[in-house]
Amino acid sequence: MAGNSFGNIFKLTTFGESHGIAIGGVIDGCPSGLKVDFQAIQNELNRRKPGQSEIVTQRKEPDTVEFLSGIFEGVTTGTPIGFVIKNTNQKSKDYSHIKDVYRPSHADYTYEEKYGIRDYRGGGRSSARETACRVVAGALAKQIISDIKINAYTSSVGDIFLERPYQDLDFSKIESNIVRCPDAEVADEMINRIKDVRKAGDTIGGTVTCALQNVPVGLGEPVFDKLHAELGKAMLSINAVKGFEYGSGFCGAKMMGSEHNDLFNEDGSTKTNLSGGIQGGISNGMDIYFRVAFKPVATVIQKQNTLDKFGNIVEMQGKGRHDPCVVPRAIPIVEAMAALVLADFYLLNKIYN
Amino acid sequence: MAGNSFGNIFKLTTFGESHGIAIGGVIDGCPSGLKVDFQAIQNELNRRKPGQSEIVTQRKEPDTVEFLSGIFEGVTTGTPIGFVIKNTNQKSKDYSHIKDVYRPSHADYTYEEKYGIRDYRGGGRSSARETACRVVAGALAKQIISDIKINAYTSSVGDIFLERPYQDLDFSKIESNIVRCPDAEVADEMINRIKDVRKAGDTIGGTVTCALQNVPVGLGEPVFDKLHAELGKAMLSINAVKGFEYGSGFCGAKMMGSEHNDLFNEDGSTKTNLSGGIQGGISNGMDIYFRVAFKPVATVIQKQNTLDKFGNIVEMQGKGRHDPCVVPRAIPIVEAMAALVLADFYLLNKIYN
Amino acid sequence: MAGNSFGNIFKLTTFGESHGIAIGGVIDGCPSGLKVDFQAIQNELNRRKPGQSEIVTQRKEPDTVEFLSGIFEGVTTGTPIGFVIKNTNQKSKDYSHIKDVYRPSHADYTYEEKYGIRDYRGGGRSSARETACRVVAGALAKQIISDIKINAYTSSVGDIFLERPYQDLDFSKIESNIVRCPDAEVADEMINRIKDVRKAGDTIGGTVTCALQNVPVGLGEPVFDKLHAELGKAMLSINAVKGFEYGSGFCGAKMMGSEHNDLFNEDGSTKTNLSGGIQGGISNGMDIYFRVAFKPVATVIQKQNTLDKFGNIVEMQGKGRHDPCVVPRAIPIVEAMAALVLADFYLLNKIYN
Amino acid sequence: MAGNSFGNIFKLTTFGESHGIAIGGVIDGCPSGLKVDFQAIQNELNRRKPGQSEIVTQRKEPDTVEFLSGIFEGVTTGTPIGFVIKNTNQKSKDYSHIKDVYRPSHADYTYEEKYGIRDYRGGGRSSARETACRVVAGALAKQIISDIKINAYTSSVGDIFLERPYQDLDFSKIESNIVRCPDAEVADEMINRIKDVRKAGDTIGGTVTCALQNVPVGLGEPVFDKLHAELGKAMLSINAVKGFEYGSGFCGAKMMGSEHNDLFNEDGSTKTNLSGGIQGGISNGMDIYFRVAFKPVATVIQKQNTLDKFGNIVEMQGKGRHDPCVVPRAIPIVEAMAALVLADFYLLNKIYN
């Protein structure tokens, strides 16, 4: 109810604040008998971690996950998997300047209003640091649905767009540059833009596109828990996300039915795929693809007026080591959340087969 | 788990197929002591019902809701509210031509693959007829959160856009035309476009914009159940929806942090509202606004090739009485789903106050 | 949350008051492809219905269930199964004498205090009439787990006990007498006792024993959702139940470990079965058996002092047509709740196999 | 779904095996602003911990809880409270003798059958060590409902019964002896019996009685989630529990309605309390009391035949440091589970007030 769990069958519950002792989580419902690839999990964490390149925050945190339960001699036992990631880089003093201040477009004000108290250090619970736990669980989920290919990449930074559709891209190139755009030329533009933005003490938004391939037919529950509705919720629950569209998306709203309909082949596949691999909330075996919009990071290294908890407008100077653009580090998070949704529906669907 | 329930505290479970005996639902968790405005509920159903104007399907169904429980002498008792809407216009023979055929971009194929059986009459459970139950529950939810103003309207049909922002519109004009666009001139254009589309036996997509005003601060649960994540899921669960964005949305992804940040006033309100009334997943008291993309209806009154269940490509001719554009009838559905989300979070929030 | 749903995968939600228009429910998560045996469902309702014999309430209600959805041409479709049972015998005027009075040991007082309002007619929502909906869902659940044999019977009425253990009984005799005790001699004693009690305008308690045979190994989720914990909750949720024990039960608490342990046979079965077929919350393939205690019905046809809503002690004379002993009619309810628990765990377990 | 969570609003999820790195949990939904009494939590853990007296297991484990999140400067923040208890006394080698053997009346066989794998060390997840996490959460729950008095005590060991009703006891004496029976004389008998049992290498069962006093009227949700149904489930989920009864319990099943009914006083209280403080599943303000049956511990220090995983009957000699009787250490666990149920319903009830 309090919103810290995700999934029904494969269920993740997370806890932890940015500058507390540790963040962590519990994965309940992981099937037994899975030989865990720990390195694959750590690799995903490394894709998300701070300090990995010159265009992300320069905080240094190893983000090493420690599993406490549910895995015996390297194999899952069917019991809950508890894990922690210690917070090793807690420069709490960094944040004394925001103790009594609500940073614009952050969650400081709403947390304080809702709870009457907040752990102001680094944003506390509202920090995107929480997403490291999602990456851990998502990396495990990927191992359950290992036949499904999940690939996310940066499709825009500001007004620099990768115009080519996902089908034309070589996903093996995603990790070949620090902005995680599979087109080298566009990637360079994006990287330069982010560097410029950083130099200006500013931040910039962007979009992530994600393709889910080789998804079995039949995933998703119709009516309220449609596959794309859960994917949408999953993505919108990521910090800084402002929009989600799948298949034809907002463009589809401009189209006519006669051009939008996906005609069938004899094997049940479709000639086009404006539906985005989902019909009536259920996967149809075609590629699922969607796009996620991220706003620019709210922390800018510029003077801004803001409100303190005593009702005064005060001037504050952003500092700390923040991301000029979240999108490169959001790639593994988008993939993790997609994996959580798919693994959950995949397991649920086994009931009926 | 099977996806026919929505909400946690104020929880709607729906049932029913398009051409079965009845559709209906159970609302569990409605507080006791609410004097029910039955007329208001029926009015919302009337806004959704078929046959209401010349630009929607010409099926005639009264869509009269009958409450079976949970209301005693006009007042809610705190026990579950069961209700049914009889299916009076079940021309099942209309559908014999699709018995063995999967209509393109419908849910026929995915239901058959998932369940091994489907009620093919009128789309069965996948029919948007189910949304009438959402409108009933949403109309009741509105009565619980009666201080909140919920207004949705048609903001585009095909490439005809209402360009003015919601703040510049007079919401009292929404019901003054059959397309439910509060700008009379744009409405006329939209209506004419829909009439042309219908004449061509085709269909067209569109978007709905919705504004939630006077929302108390503090609604929404951070991390996975952010207020906008639940709104997004709610909207994406509506038939034909392909996208959701709130606040600055996809445009926000092109912006810089220095221009996107909403600076505070002394009373905690903000000078701008690119955040869309939500920060960190929690309402901040500013207007919440979002936009929903609807694809064109898949049933076109044209010949199309399609697949039958025996693996043959066959020609089919769409018939029946379908909507050339769902958007006008989707307005009350969008509002209902928004009301369900808000009422649920509103009640949940009472625990902590 | 408001307590009107039961189960996770195979989920029943019920609604309805004793003297409203109808009671009913929604079964969500029933697998598709099940050919429904409607007669079997009605038979179970008939075992529960009023007026079936001279030792139960003489109210006459046909208790005919009408299915509204989820079943197409006699086969389940995987979509929610809505159903209603009309209240045909609503003598509401019978209850005007309790409008302002809280009957002793009924739920009148607690409902009024909790909700500030109650439908006083026949106990409203607190009436055991609600259990008819459980019987419908349970009868369907039995069809999903048709290999499991579920047999409940009356094991005591007042101080008349059927002393023989369930293994020594012939379950085919349960329906051979109106008190549903498989030992003809003891049954006669019980029937006579109930007749005497009725004559005296009084009521009497009793116990039900239930055996679940041929349960597959592996049902139940350890820790909080142990198989016996869910069975216990299921039974305790039935009106008038005061206690639950399984296997050795309260007697086991007097024993030594050396005598209580169930030693294994080579095939994994056990030589004794004090465990009651469950170890660590998971079924082990042996018979599950448990006992449920029912208090005497609170409505006695005698003068009693009671409290009215204005704070006065007033004399009331019980009237109406009530059961002198609930146990005979509780048999199908106990079986239904057991079936719901088993079907739910059975389906859940398919995920992991 | 996988059974490692308890509660809806105040929700505990636990993880951890007896001999893994740590056990722990997440408490989600704890209201913000609660000044945590850490010493009170540790005190409850100390009441449960091994080695506390000569009649319990002589294992030594400090059972120190470490909170990782959700508490800032000693006050709850409304965010999830993660905690761990390290396993410091992991003598895993102790358990090599049971690696391939299913101990009688333990969960070894059922875990292996359900999951295909088990952490055999000390019972792994099925160990009662898990209940330490419940005690932590229960101790916190007690602080939320601090007006309610929760007292459990040992009411029988084997056939030694404390015959006096709870009303005649001085609860302040519960902690005055190591068996936690508030009657000194009976306590001595119990202690001696346990010592004898231990000397014989055997174990013995017992019962716990618990009284909940000063419970507000209105807690519990009618129909499936009745207050006593949740209490029953909570108790039955504790290791080794075989039965639960409340109020008149199994004795009530022998009574007549005319003697069982609780007549009202003018203030809504009742002259007797055979109902056990709950009517229709909702608390009525009178004392709630219930009794829980614990079987004898399955590990006896005697030679027993048992089954190995290869299908052979083999002789095994129980060893290790086990409890001759669980009841003394179960007292804080029963209280903790009662506190979890009450806190959850207490918070839920705030919605409707």
Coordinates of C-alpha atoms in Angstrom, one line a residue, chain C residues 104-106 158 197 200-206 294-304 323-325, chain D residues 252-263 272 274-275:
Chain C
P104 CA -27.1 -9.7 22.0
S105 CA -24.1 -11.5 20.5
H106 CA -25.0 -10.4 17.0
G158 CA -23.6 -29.8 22.1
V197 CA -33.5 -27.3 21.6
A200 CA -37.3 -24.8 24.0
G201 CA -36.8 -21.8 21.7
D202 CA -33.1 -22.2 22.2
T203 CA -30.1 -23.0 20.0
I204 CA -27.0 -25.1 20.3
G205 CA -23.4 -25.2 19.1
G206 CA -21.4 -28.0 17.5
F294 CA -19.4 -23.3 15.9
K295 CA -21.0 -21.4 18.7
P296 CA -24.8 -21.6 19.2
V297 CA -26.9 -19.3 17.1
A298 CA -27.4 -16.0 18.9
T299 CA -31.1 -15.6 18.0
V300 CA -33.1 -17.5 20.6
I301 CA -36.9 -17.4 20.6
Q302 CA -37.0 -16.2 24.2
K303 CA -37.3 -12.9 25.9
Q304 CA -34.0 -11.2 26.4
D323 CA -31.6 -22.3 12.8
P324 CA -31.6 -24.1 16.1
C325 CA -28.1 -25.3 15.1
Chain D
G252 CA -18.7 -22.7 23.1
A253 CA -19.6 -25.4 20.7
K254 CA -21.1 -27.4 23.6
M255 CA -23.3 -24.5 24.8
M256 CA -26.8 -23.3 24.3
G257 CA -27.6 -19.9 22.8
S258 CA -29.4 -18.8 25.9
E259 CA -26.3 -19.3 28.0
H260 CA -23.8 -18.1 25.4
N261 CA -25.3 -14.8 24.6
D262 CA -23.6 -11.8 26.1
L263 CA -26.2 -9.3 27.4
T272 CA -20.4 -11.6 30.0
L274 CA -18.1 -15.4 25.7
S275 CA -17.9 -13.6 22.4

